Tab-separated table of C-alpha atoms in Angstrom:
chain	number	residue	atom	x	y	z
A	28	MET	CA	0.000	0.000	0.000
A	29	LYS	CA	2.889	2.372	0.737
A	30	THR	CA	4.393	1.624	-2.680
A	31	SER	CA	1.184	2.360	-4.559
A	32	PHE	CA	0.753	5.662	-2.724
A	33	LEU	CA	4.298	6.801	-3.462
A	34	ALA	CA	3.748	6.003	-7.118
A	35	LEU	CA	0.639	8.167	-7.078
A	36	PHE	CA	2.447	10.926	-5.177
A	37	PHE	CA	5.311	11.256	-7.631
A	38	SER	CA	3.192	10.723	-10.753
A	39	ALA	CA	0.695	13.421	-9.805
A	40	THR	CA	2.947	16.135	-11.214
A	41	VAL	CA	2.833	14.323	-14.553
A	42	ILE	CA	-0.937	13.804	-14.448
A	43	HIS	CA	-1.538	17.526	-14.191
A	44	SER	CA	1.195	19.991	-14.994
A	45	VAL	CA	-0.678	23.296	-14.715
A	46	ASN	CA	-0.153	25.607	-11.793
A	47	ALA	CA	-2.231	24.127	-8.951
A	48	ALA	CA	-2.278	27.485	-7.208
A	49	ASP	CA	-4.517	28.792	-10.016
A	50	ASN	CA	-8.168	28.177	-9.096
A	51	TRP	CA	-7.275	25.476	-6.556
A	52	ASN	CA	-10.383	25.160	-4.377
A	53	GLY	CA	-10.179	22.950	-1.302
A	54	THR	CA	-13.810	23.289	-0.172
A	55	VAL	CA	-14.848	19.730	-1.108
A	56	LEU	CA	-11.675	18.432	0.580
A	57	GLY	CA	-12.996	19.827	3.872
A	58	PHE	CA	-11.167	23.162	3.894
A	59	GLU	CA	-14.299	25.282	3.874
A	60	ALA	CA	-13.910	28.969	4.638
A	61	PRO	CA	-15.690	29.954	7.872
A	62	GLY	CA	-18.988	31.770	7.507
A	63	GLU	CA	-20.001	34.987	9.196
A	64	GLY	CA	-19.815	34.697	12.973
A	65	MET	CA	-22.671	35.046	15.439
A	66	PHE	CA	-21.715	38.653	16.240
A	67	GLY	CA	-21.204	39.674	12.616
A	68	ASP	CA	-18.994	42.735	12.292
A	69	MET	CA	-19.430	43.504	16.015
A	70	MET	CA	-21.130	46.861	15.340
A	71	GLY	CA	-18.284	47.895	13.061
A	72	ILE	CA	-15.479	46.988	15.454
A	73	ARG	CA	-14.235	43.945	13.545
A	74	PRO	CA	-13.685	45.766	10.213
A	75	ILE	CA	-11.705	48.446	12.059
A	76	ILE	CA	-9.288	46.025	13.710
A	77	GLU	CA	-8.962	44.040	10.469
A	78	ASP	CA	-8.054	47.265	8.663
A	79	HIS	CA	-5.189	47.472	11.162
A	80	GLY	CA	-4.057	43.956	10.293
A	81	PHE	CA	-5.541	41.962	13.195
A	82	HIS	CA	-7.519	38.910	12.090
A	83	TYR	CA	-9.020	36.365	14.448
A	84	GLN	CA	-11.350	33.384	14.795
A	85	LEU	CA	-13.144	32.866	18.107
A	86	GLY	CA	-15.050	29.606	18.399
A	87	TYR	CA	-16.753	27.139	20.717
A	88	LEU	CA	-16.826	23.353	20.356
A	89	SER	CA	-18.633	20.684	22.358
A	90	GLU	CA	-18.499	16.909	21.898
A	91	SER	CA	-20.848	14.415	23.553
A	92	SER	CA	-20.543	10.621	23.358
A	93	TYR	CA	-22.860	7.880	24.642
A	94	ASN	CA	-22.101	4.159	24.892
A	95	ALA	CA	-25.179	2.850	23.098
A	96	GLY	CA	-24.088	-0.785	23.222
A	97	GLY	CA	-21.209	-3.129	24.000
A	98	GLY	CA	-17.779	-2.048	25.115
A	99	TYR	CA	-15.918	-2.958	28.306
A	100	ASN	CA	-18.356	-1.322	30.724
A	101	HIS	CA	-22.038	-1.606	29.772
A	102	ASP	CA	-23.239	0.952	32.335
A	103	LYS	CA	-24.687	3.804	30.301
A	104	HIS	CA	-22.873	7.125	30.419
A	105	LEU	CA	-23.087	10.373	28.461
A	106	ALA	CA	-19.612	11.910	28.330
A	107	TYR	CA	-19.339	15.638	27.592
A	108	ILE	CA	-16.421	17.966	26.897
A	109	ASP	CA	-16.154	21.448	25.413
A	110	GLN	CA	-13.616	24.102	24.528
A	111	PHE	CA	-13.232	27.737	23.515
A	112	SER	CA	-10.458	28.716	21.110
A	113	LEU	CA	-8.998	31.981	19.887
A	114	THR	CA	-6.685	31.942	16.870
A	115	PHE	CA	-5.271	35.241	15.651
A	116	THR	CA	-2.803	36.826	13.238
A	117	GLN	CA	-1.337	40.309	13.427
A	118	ASP	CA	-0.160	41.425	9.997
A	119	LEU	CA	3.150	43.269	10.254
A	120	GLU	CA	3.849	43.593	6.528
A	121	MET	CA	1.513	46.578	6.260
A	122	TYR	CA	3.642	48.411	8.845
A	123	THR	CA	7.150	47.171	8.023
A	124	GLY	CA	7.081	46.196	4.364
A	125	ILE	CA	8.631	42.824	5.268
A	126	PRO	CA	7.002	40.149	3.039
A	127	ASP	CA	4.357	38.123	4.944
A	128	ALA	CA	5.652	39.352	8.302
A	129	ALA	CA	3.156	38.393	10.989
A	130	ILE	CA	2.689	37.352	14.591
A	131	GLU	CA	0.415	34.324	15.025
A	132	GLY	CA	-1.166	33.008	18.197
A	133	ASN	CA	-3.583	30.427	19.553
A	134	ILE	CA	-5.222	30.029	22.966
A	135	VAL	CA	-7.461	27.088	23.899
A	136	ASN	CA	-9.645	26.670	26.991
A	137	ARG	CA	-10.774	23.059	27.565
A	138	ASN	CA	-13.331	21.910	30.120
A	139	HIS	CA	-14.799	18.692	31.560
A	140	ASN	CA	-12.261	15.863	31.723
A	141	ASP	CA	-14.886	13.281	30.698
A	142	ASN	CA	-13.535	10.597	28.348
A	143	LEU	CA	-16.030	7.903	27.293
A	144	THR	CA	-13.220	5.774	25.851
A	145	SER	CA	-11.388	5.250	29.134
A	146	GLU	CA	-14.568	5.248	31.224
A	147	ARG	CA	-16.671	2.781	29.211
A	148	THR	CA	-15.476	1.698	25.768
A	149	GLN	CA	-12.003	0.219	26.390
A	150	ASP	CA	-10.514	-2.015	29.051
A	151	PRO	CA	-8.840	0.389	31.530
A	152	ARG	CA	-5.963	-2.078	32.013
A	153	VAL	CA	-4.563	-1.111	28.601
A	154	GLY	CA	-3.833	2.316	27.162
A	155	PHE	CA	-6.392	3.558	24.675
A	156	ASN	CA	-5.449	3.704	21.003
A	157	ASP	CA	-8.394	5.834	19.881
A	158	ILE	CA	-10.772	8.372	21.433
A	159	ALA	CA	-14.509	8.803	20.889
A	160	GLN	CA	-14.212	12.581	21.476
A	161	GLU	CA	-11.187	13.812	19.543
A	162	SER	CA	-10.926	17.103	21.467
A	163	TRP	CA	-10.546	15.417	24.838
A	164	GLY	CA	-7.159	16.513	26.122
A	165	GLY	CA	-6.917	14.937	29.542
A	166	GLN	CA	-7.399	18.139	31.525
A	167	SER	CA	-9.670	21.093	32.126
A	168	ILE	CA	-7.183	23.842	31.380
A	169	THR	CA	-6.393	26.991	29.406
A	170	ARG	CA	-3.242	26.701	27.277
A	171	LEU	CA	-1.156	28.682	24.854
A	172	GLY	CA	-1.198	26.677	21.640
A	173	TRP	CA	1.364	28.813	19.815
A	174	LEU	CA	2.881	32.285	19.609
A	175	THR	CA	5.253	32.789	16.683
A	176	PHE	CA	6.786	35.308	14.316
A	177	GLY	CA	7.067	34.530	10.607
A	178	ARG	CA	8.112	36.145	7.347
A	179	SER	CA	8.960	35.269	3.736
A	180	PHE	CA	12.080	35.533	1.568
A	181	ASP	CA	13.066	34.886	-2.059
A	182	ASP	CA	9.988	36.375	-3.713
A	183	ARG	CA	7.768	34.618	-1.117
A	184	LYS	CA	9.030	31.153	-2.025
A	185	LEU	CA	10.661	30.652	1.384
A	186	HIS	CA	8.642	31.096	4.569
A	187	TRP	CA	10.344	31.119	7.977
A	188	ARG	CA	8.669	30.839	11.376
A	189	ILE	CA	10.154	30.948	14.891
A	190	GLY	CA	8.798	30.899	18.430
A	191	MET	CA	6.648	28.724	20.659
A	192	MET	CA	4.994	26.692	17.958
A	193	ASN	CA	2.760	23.749	17.146
A	194	LYS	CA	2.920	21.267	14.290
A	195	ASN	CA	-0.561	22.330	13.134
A	196	GLN	CA	0.902	25.564	11.804
A	197	ASP	CA	3.021	23.881	9.127
A	198	PHE	CA	2.972	20.083	9.071
A	199	ASP	CA	0.599	17.228	8.237
A	200	GLN	CA	-2.347	19.443	7.370
A	201	ILE	CA	-3.799	17.779	4.263
A	202	ILE	CA	-6.835	16.205	5.985
A	203	PRO	CA	-9.269	18.248	8.112
A	204	CYS	CA	-10.353	17.333	11.636
A	205	ASP	CA	-14.091	17.005	11.085
A	206	PHE	CA	-14.820	13.488	12.401
A	207	GLN	CA	-15.400	13.080	16.140
A	208	LEU	CA	-13.381	9.832	16.215
A	209	LEU	CA	-9.753	10.796	16.889
A	210	SER	CA	-8.209	8.347	14.417
A	211	GLN	CA	-10.209	10.037	11.629
A	212	CYS	CA	-9.210	13.537	12.726
A	213	GLY	CA	-6.458	14.892	10.485
A	214	GLY	CA	-3.196	13.088	9.671
A	215	LYS	CA	-1.350	10.495	11.708
A	216	SER	CA	1.868	12.260	12.716
A	217	ALA	CA	0.610	12.918	16.271
A	218	ASN	CA	0.787	9.127	16.828
A	219	SER	CA	4.562	9.574	16.983
A	220	MET	CA	4.080	10.884	20.552
A	221	THR	CA	7.075	13.156	19.952
A	222	TRP	CA	5.077	16.270	19.126
A	223	TYR	CA	1.564	17.337	19.996
A	224	ASN	CA	-1.671	18.547	18.478
A	225	TRP	CA	-3.517	21.838	18.691
A	226	ASN	CA	-3.124	23.312	22.165
A	227	LYS	CA	0.419	22.449	23.278
A	228	HIS	CA	3.473	24.486	22.300
A	229	TYR	CA	7.209	23.868	22.059
A	230	TRP	CA	10.118	26.052	20.977
A	231	GLY	CA	11.335	25.738	17.428
A	232	THR	CA	11.853	27.194	14.009
A	233	THR	CA	10.491	25.950	10.665
A	234	PHE	CA	11.104	26.553	6.979
A	235	LYS	CA	8.784	26.014	4.018
A	236	TYR	CA	10.142	26.337	0.488
A	237	LYS	CA	7.895	26.358	-2.557
A	238	LEU	CA	10.056	24.345	-4.951
A	239	THR	CA	7.380	24.655	-7.628
A	240	PRO	CA	3.938	26.274	-7.503
A	241	GLU	CA	2.596	22.816	-6.559
A	242	LEU	CA	5.360	21.234	-4.472
A	243	THR	CA	6.382	22.589	-1.053
A	244	LEU	CA	9.250	21.195	1.025
A	245	LYS	CA	9.136	21.669	4.796
A	246	THR	CA	11.620	21.175	7.602
A	247	GLY	CA	12.622	22.639	10.941
A	248	ILE	CA	14.095	21.984	14.342
A	249	MET	CA	12.021	21.805	17.536
A	250	GLU	CA	12.520	20.889	21.142
A	251	GLN	CA	11.334	17.384	22.060
A	252	ASN	CA	9.757	17.785	25.460
A	253	PRO	CA	7.780	14.835	26.895
A	254	ASP	CA	6.652	17.111	29.743
A	255	ALA	CA	4.862	19.557	27.433
A	256	SER	CA	1.474	18.157	28.501
A	257	ASP	CA	2.034	19.041	32.169
A	258	ARG	CA	-0.064	21.879	33.552
A	259	LYS	CA	3.038	23.844	34.523
A	260	TYR	CA	3.938	24.221	30.835
A	261	ALA	CA	0.518	25.573	29.771
A	262	TRP	CA	1.916	29.112	29.471
A	263	SER	CA	5.583	28.508	30.145
A	264	GLY	CA	8.363	29.523	27.794
A	265	SER	CA	10.914	27.422	29.662
A	266	LEU	CA	12.999	24.728	27.970
A	267	LYS	CA	13.091	22.753	31.204
A	268	GLY	CA	12.105	19.140	30.574
A	269	ALA	CA	13.385	19.038	26.998
A	270	ARG	CA	15.126	15.728	26.220
A	271	GLY	CA	16.461	16.472	22.767
A	272	ILE	CA	15.493	17.862	19.394
A	273	LEU	CA	12.892	16.891	16.817
A	274	LEU	CA	13.683	17.104	13.090
A	275	PRO	CA	10.606	17.012	10.826
A	276	MET	CA	10.768	16.755	7.030
A	277	GLU	CA	7.760	16.822	4.740
A	278	ALA	CA	6.935	17.119	1.058
A	279	GLU	CA	3.460	18.467	0.255
A	280	LEU	CA	1.949	18.431	-3.224
A	281	LYS	CA	-1.092	20.582	-3.941
A	282	THR	CA	-2.281	19.773	-7.442
A	283	LYS	CA	-5.203	18.800	-9.654
A	284	VAL	CA	-6.066	15.353	-10.988
A	285	ASN	CA	-8.568	15.224	-13.858
A	286	GLY	CA	-9.246	18.899	-13.184
A	287	LEU	CA	-10.198	18.320	-9.533
A	288	PRO	CA	-8.109	19.534	-6.564
A	289	GLY	CA	-6.067	17.191	-4.406
A	290	ILE	CA	-3.343	17.419	-1.802
A	291	TYR	CA	-0.700	14.777	-0.963
A	292	ASN	CA	2.120	14.521	1.552
A	293	PHE	CA	4.975	12.370	2.803
A	294	GLY	CA	6.773	13.113	6.056
A	295	LEU	CA	9.490	11.810	8.357
A	296	LEU	CA	10.188	12.631	11.998
A	297	TYR	CA	13.463	11.967	13.786
A	298	THR	CA	14.345	12.710	17.383
A	299	ASN	CA	17.477	12.123	19.421
A	300	SER	CA	15.411	12.129	22.606
A	301	PRO	CA	16.068	8.919	24.610
A	302	GLN	CA	13.280	6.350	24.305
A	303	THR	CA	12.382	3.471	26.616
A	304	ASP	CA	11.883	0.046	25.040
A	305	LEU	CA	8.413	-1.363	25.659
A	306	SER	CA	9.640	-4.926	26.280
A	307	GLU	CA	13.391	-5.556	26.363
A	308	GLY	CA	15.587	-5.045	29.407
A	309	LYS	CA	19.037	-3.515	29.651
A	310	THR	CA	20.760	-6.781	30.537
A	311	GLN	CA	18.175	-9.388	29.555
A	312	SER	CA	15.325	-9.894	27.128
A	313	VAL	CA	12.547	-9.337	29.688
A	314	GLY	CA	12.561	-5.749	30.886
A	315	ALA	CA	9.869	-6.342	33.521
A	316	THR	CA	12.282	-8.504	35.564
A	317	ASP	CA	15.554	-6.816	34.629
A	318	PRO	CA	17.106	-5.322	37.789
A	319	GLU	CA	18.455	-2.437	35.689
A	320	GLY	CA	15.072	-1.745	34.089
A	321	TYR	CA	13.991	-1.443	30.492
A	322	ARG	CA	16.419	-0.857	27.656
A	323	LYS	CA	16.973	2.706	26.404
A	324	HIS	CA	17.243	3.765	22.766
A	325	SER	CA	19.153	6.884	21.804
A	326	SER	CA	16.647	7.968	19.127
A	327	THR	CA	13.465	7.079	17.300
A	328	TRP	CA	11.668	7.792	14.038
A	329	PHE	CA	8.155	8.056	12.622
A	330	MET	CA	6.807	8.128	9.072
A	331	TYR	CA	3.487	9.579	7.923
A	332	THR	CA	1.834	10.008	4.550
A	333	GLY	CA	-1.568	10.529	2.976
A	334	PHE	CA	-3.738	12.127	0.347
A	335	ASN	CA	-7.025	13.994	0.089
A	336	GLN	CA	-8.507	14.081	-3.396
A	337	GLN	CA	-11.768	15.409	-4.798
A	338	VAL	CA	-13.246	12.750	-7.096
A	339	THR	CA	-16.621	14.193	-8.176
A	340	GLN	CA	-18.183	17.610	-8.703
A	341	ARG	CA	-21.900	18.304	-8.431
A	342	GLY	CA	-22.862	19.954	-11.722
A	343	ASP	CA	-21.066	23.231	-12.301
A	344	ASP	CA	-20.640	23.986	-8.587
A	345	PRO	CA	-16.974	23.538	-7.527
A	346	ASN	CA	-18.045	23.728	-3.867
A	347	ARG	CA	-20.165	20.549	-4.037
A	348	GLY	CA	-19.018	16.985	-4.589
A	349	MET	CA	-17.202	14.032	-3.045
A	350	SER	CA	-13.627	13.628	-1.866
A	351	VAL	CA	-11.710	10.604	-0.574
A	352	SER	CA	-8.731	10.585	1.765
A	353	TYR	CA	-6.194	8.128	3.150
A	354	SER	CA	-3.553	8.519	5.852
A	355	LEU	CA	-0.896	6.247	7.320
A	356	GLY	CA	1.327	6.578	10.367
A	357	LEU	CA	4.161	4.080	10.939
A	358	GLY	CA	6.169	4.112	14.170
A	359	ASP	CA	9.168	2.426	15.759
A	360	GLN	CA	7.453	-0.403	17.616
A	361	ARG	CA	10.346	-0.756	20.051
A	362	SER	CA	9.166	2.416	21.800
A	363	ASN	CA	5.789	3.310	20.284
A	364	SER	CA	2.814	1.288	21.532
A	365	ILE	CA	1.006	1.777	18.203
A	366	HIS	CA	2.994	0.220	15.363
A	367	TYR	CA	0.870	1.675	12.558
A	368	THR	CA	-2.502	3.260	11.864
A	369	GLN	CA	-4.303	3.431	8.534
A	370	ALA	CA	-7.395	5.564	8.002
A	371	ALA	CA	-9.585	5.978	4.923
A	372	SER	CA	-12.546	8.318	4.611
A	373	MET	CA	-15.122	9.814	2.264
A	374	ARG	CA	-16.708	13.273	2.457
A	375	TYR	CA	-19.565	14.703	0.428
A	376	HIS	CA	-20.349	18.409	0.508
A	377	GLY	CA	-23.854	19.383	-0.611
A	378	LEU	CA	-25.359	15.943	-1.213
A	379	PHE	CA	-28.906	17.329	-1.199
A	380	ASP	CA	-29.982	20.316	-3.277
A	381	ALA	CA	-32.086	21.567	-0.386
A	382	ARG	CA	-29.016	21.436	1.924
A	383	PRO	CA	-26.019	22.544	-0.221
A	384	ASP	CA	-23.878	23.469	2.805
A	385	ASP	CA	-24.265	20.185	4.731
A	386	TRP	CA	-21.635	17.433	4.897
A	387	LEU	CA	-21.804	13.638	4.932
A	388	GLY	CA	-18.735	11.719	6.082
A	389	PHE	CA	-17.756	8.101	6.584
A	390	GLY	CA	-14.374	6.742	7.678
A	391	MET	CA	-12.717	3.513	8.815
A	392	THR	CA	-9.461	3.029	10.722
A	393	TYR	CA	-7.213	-0.011	11.190
A	394	ILE	CA	-4.858	0.149	14.187
A	395	LYS	CA	-2.046	-2.363	14.778
A	396	MET	CA	-0.393	-2.368	18.192
A	397	SER	CA	3.356	-2.828	18.669
A	398	ASN	CA	4.800	-6.346	18.999
A	399	HIS	CA	7.076	-5.078	21.782
A	400	TYR	CA	4.063	-3.662	23.613
A	401	ARG	CA	2.234	-7.000	23.352
A	402	GLN	CA	5.327	-8.973	24.353
A	403	ASN	CA	5.579	-6.954	27.549
A	404	GLN	CA	1.937	-7.734	28.338
A	405	GLU	CA	2.647	-11.447	27.850
A	406	ASN	CA	5.731	-11.177	30.068
A	407	LEU	CA	3.723	-9.552	32.887
A	408	ASN	CA	1.136	-12.341	32.774
A	409	THR	CA	3.916	-14.924	32.962
A	410	ILE	CA	5.486	-13.163	35.938
A	411	TYR	CA	2.172	-13.029	37.830
A	412	GLN	CA	1.257	-16.550	36.604
A	413	VAL	CA	-2.192	-15.530	35.379
A	414	ASP	CA	-3.984	-16.482	32.184
A	415	ASP	CA	-7.568	-15.641	33.121
A	416	TYR	CA	-8.869	-12.454	31.497
A	417	GLY	CA	-11.204	-11.916	34.456
A	418	ASN	CA	-8.330	-11.869	36.955
A	419	PRO	CA	-7.539	-8.270	38.045
A	420	LEU	CA	-3.812	-9.116	37.806
A	421	TYR	CA	-4.167	-10.152	34.167
A	422	THR	CA	-2.826	-7.747	31.545
A	423	PRO	CA	-4.993	-7.939	28.388
A	424	LEU	CA	-3.111	-8.615	25.157
A	425	SER	CA	-3.378	-5.904	22.512
A	426	GLY	CA	-3.442	-6.822	18.831
A	427	HIS	CA	-5.374	-4.917	16.190
A	428	SER	CA	-8.628	-2.988	16.139
A	429	VAL	CA	-10.953	-1.492	13.534
A	430	ASN	CA	-13.040	1.611	14.196
A	431	ALA	CA	-15.596	3.372	11.979
A	432	ASP	CA	-17.369	6.725	12.119
A	433	LEU	CA	-20.397	8.015	10.191
A	434	TYR	CA	-21.557	11.624	10.538
A	435	TYR	CA	-23.959	14.108	9.010
A	436	GLN	CA	-23.077	17.755	9.546
A	437	VAL	CA	-25.916	20.286	9.496
A	438	LYS	CA	-25.123	23.951	8.972
A	439	VAL	CA	-28.005	25.459	10.924
A	440	ARG	CA	-26.676	28.984	10.495
A	441	SER	CA	-23.470	30.423	9.080
A	442	TRP	CA	-22.185	30.414	12.692
A	443	LEU	CA	-23.813	27.212	14.048
A	444	ILE	CA	-23.042	23.599	13.098
A	445	LEU	CA	-24.591	20.448	14.587
A	446	GLN	CA	-22.994	17.104	13.752
A	447	PRO	CA	-24.487	13.817	15.019
A	448	ASP	CA	-22.316	10.735	14.489
A	449	LEU	CA	-22.378	6.959	14.916
A	450	GLN	CA	-19.198	5.034	15.778
A	451	TYR	CA	-18.500	1.301	15.681
A	452	TRP	CA	-15.538	-0.108	17.642
A	453	TYR	CA	-14.287	-3.592	16.713
A	454	ARG	CA	-11.989	-5.001	19.427
A	455	PRO	CA	-11.719	-1.719	21.386
A	456	GLY	CA	-8.127	-1.048	22.361
A	457	GLY	CA	-7.048	-4.054	20.282
A	458	VAL	CA	-8.322	-6.462	22.971
A	459	LYS	CA	-10.327	-9.351	21.490
A	460	GLU	CA	-12.070	-10.122	24.791
A	461	THR	CA	-13.683	-6.662	24.883
A	462	GLN	CA	-17.119	-6.641	23.297
A	463	ASP	CA	-17.517	-4.593	20.124
A	464	ALA	CA	-19.044	-1.214	20.921
A	465	TRP	CA	-21.540	1.204	19.419
A	466	VAL	CA	-21.101	4.875	20.310
A	467	THR	CA	-23.383	7.749	19.395
A	468	GLY	CA	-22.152	11.311	19.477
A	469	LEU	CA	-23.006	14.932	18.867
A	470	LYS	CA	-20.597	17.721	18.000
A	471	ALA	CA	-21.653	21.374	18.151
A	472	ILE	CA	-19.583	24.221	16.698
A	473	VAL	CA	-20.264	27.913	17.220
A	474	THR	CA	-18.263	30.654	15.510
A	475	PHE	CA	-18.431	34.035	17.173
């Protein structure tokens, strides 16, 4: 599957040689421009601040999930989380003349640490490999997501950014985060567990170079800080806790195939941050009984790739039609509990003439757990001499799992979206003894 994708990736420039930047419209791919907010122009205030170069998006998101059937714990529970987010850009080019000079920032307030996956769907004796509410972040907290300065060089072909940043600003952004199931939300690079999504920041600098109008090469250097999720780092600019550096590299192709827009990427992550083996010991094969503990690795890697391609257009309307996407994340299974994740999805914008702004989406994910992770679980059961799944001392064995998500997104107003969804979990957490689960959900989005 990797080979066939790479062939498609490199042949896409041959399939369509025109400038993809001309009339490239990503609406059907899920990159829909936000509509007018609830407060409109704020009695003329918003146009004034935008005339001075300050642009912002203020939004609210809530996600509810209910265990309709199956799962590890059959007791019914409605889990609820929500968040407020402010993303802003201050244009400095209009004041300095420096090409694309700007300060960018993001602040996220999350509430209600209520995770249906850990509370009902999966066996709590194993770590979860998917989440029914993708915006659950483990804490009720307000965080700085990023605060950076950027500018362009070389006739705007090279863009440079520096500061407290997040991968969402530059990397692995070819698939939107519209599904409520985490494994269907965006690309797979966050599965590396070496950098973080959305509302966590880390120091770094990045470079994007537009090699051709269609092909952009990206790289950078960032701190690798496993403590970035701690509350004390929510607003901190300290490098304390950093264990090394992270080197990302990505090629992104924005093109057209058969006249329809598509976007493709291939990325690699490398870090010299020390990693702990999930199974092997320092002096013997079984780390759980090694007196010196588990083996350490001096570095690790992660590969991610994917595509998002529009395949149909509804009549003459470029904003209506169907797109398909695929993403893959492959990790070093010595230190990453998830060996690889594959996700495929379909989106249709404007399926019904009476509802041209609504979305229909369906996606499926295959998750394969690490052999080292499973071997350690087997070793623990041998040590405790248990083989009964019902024994509290037993460590369930993780293999593979398949999850699916179906949603219909209703645009009630330009500023209000309601999105009910239905999820199916096959072998939740990769544990075959856990009953397959049905989860219903509702996402609400308000743009102010």
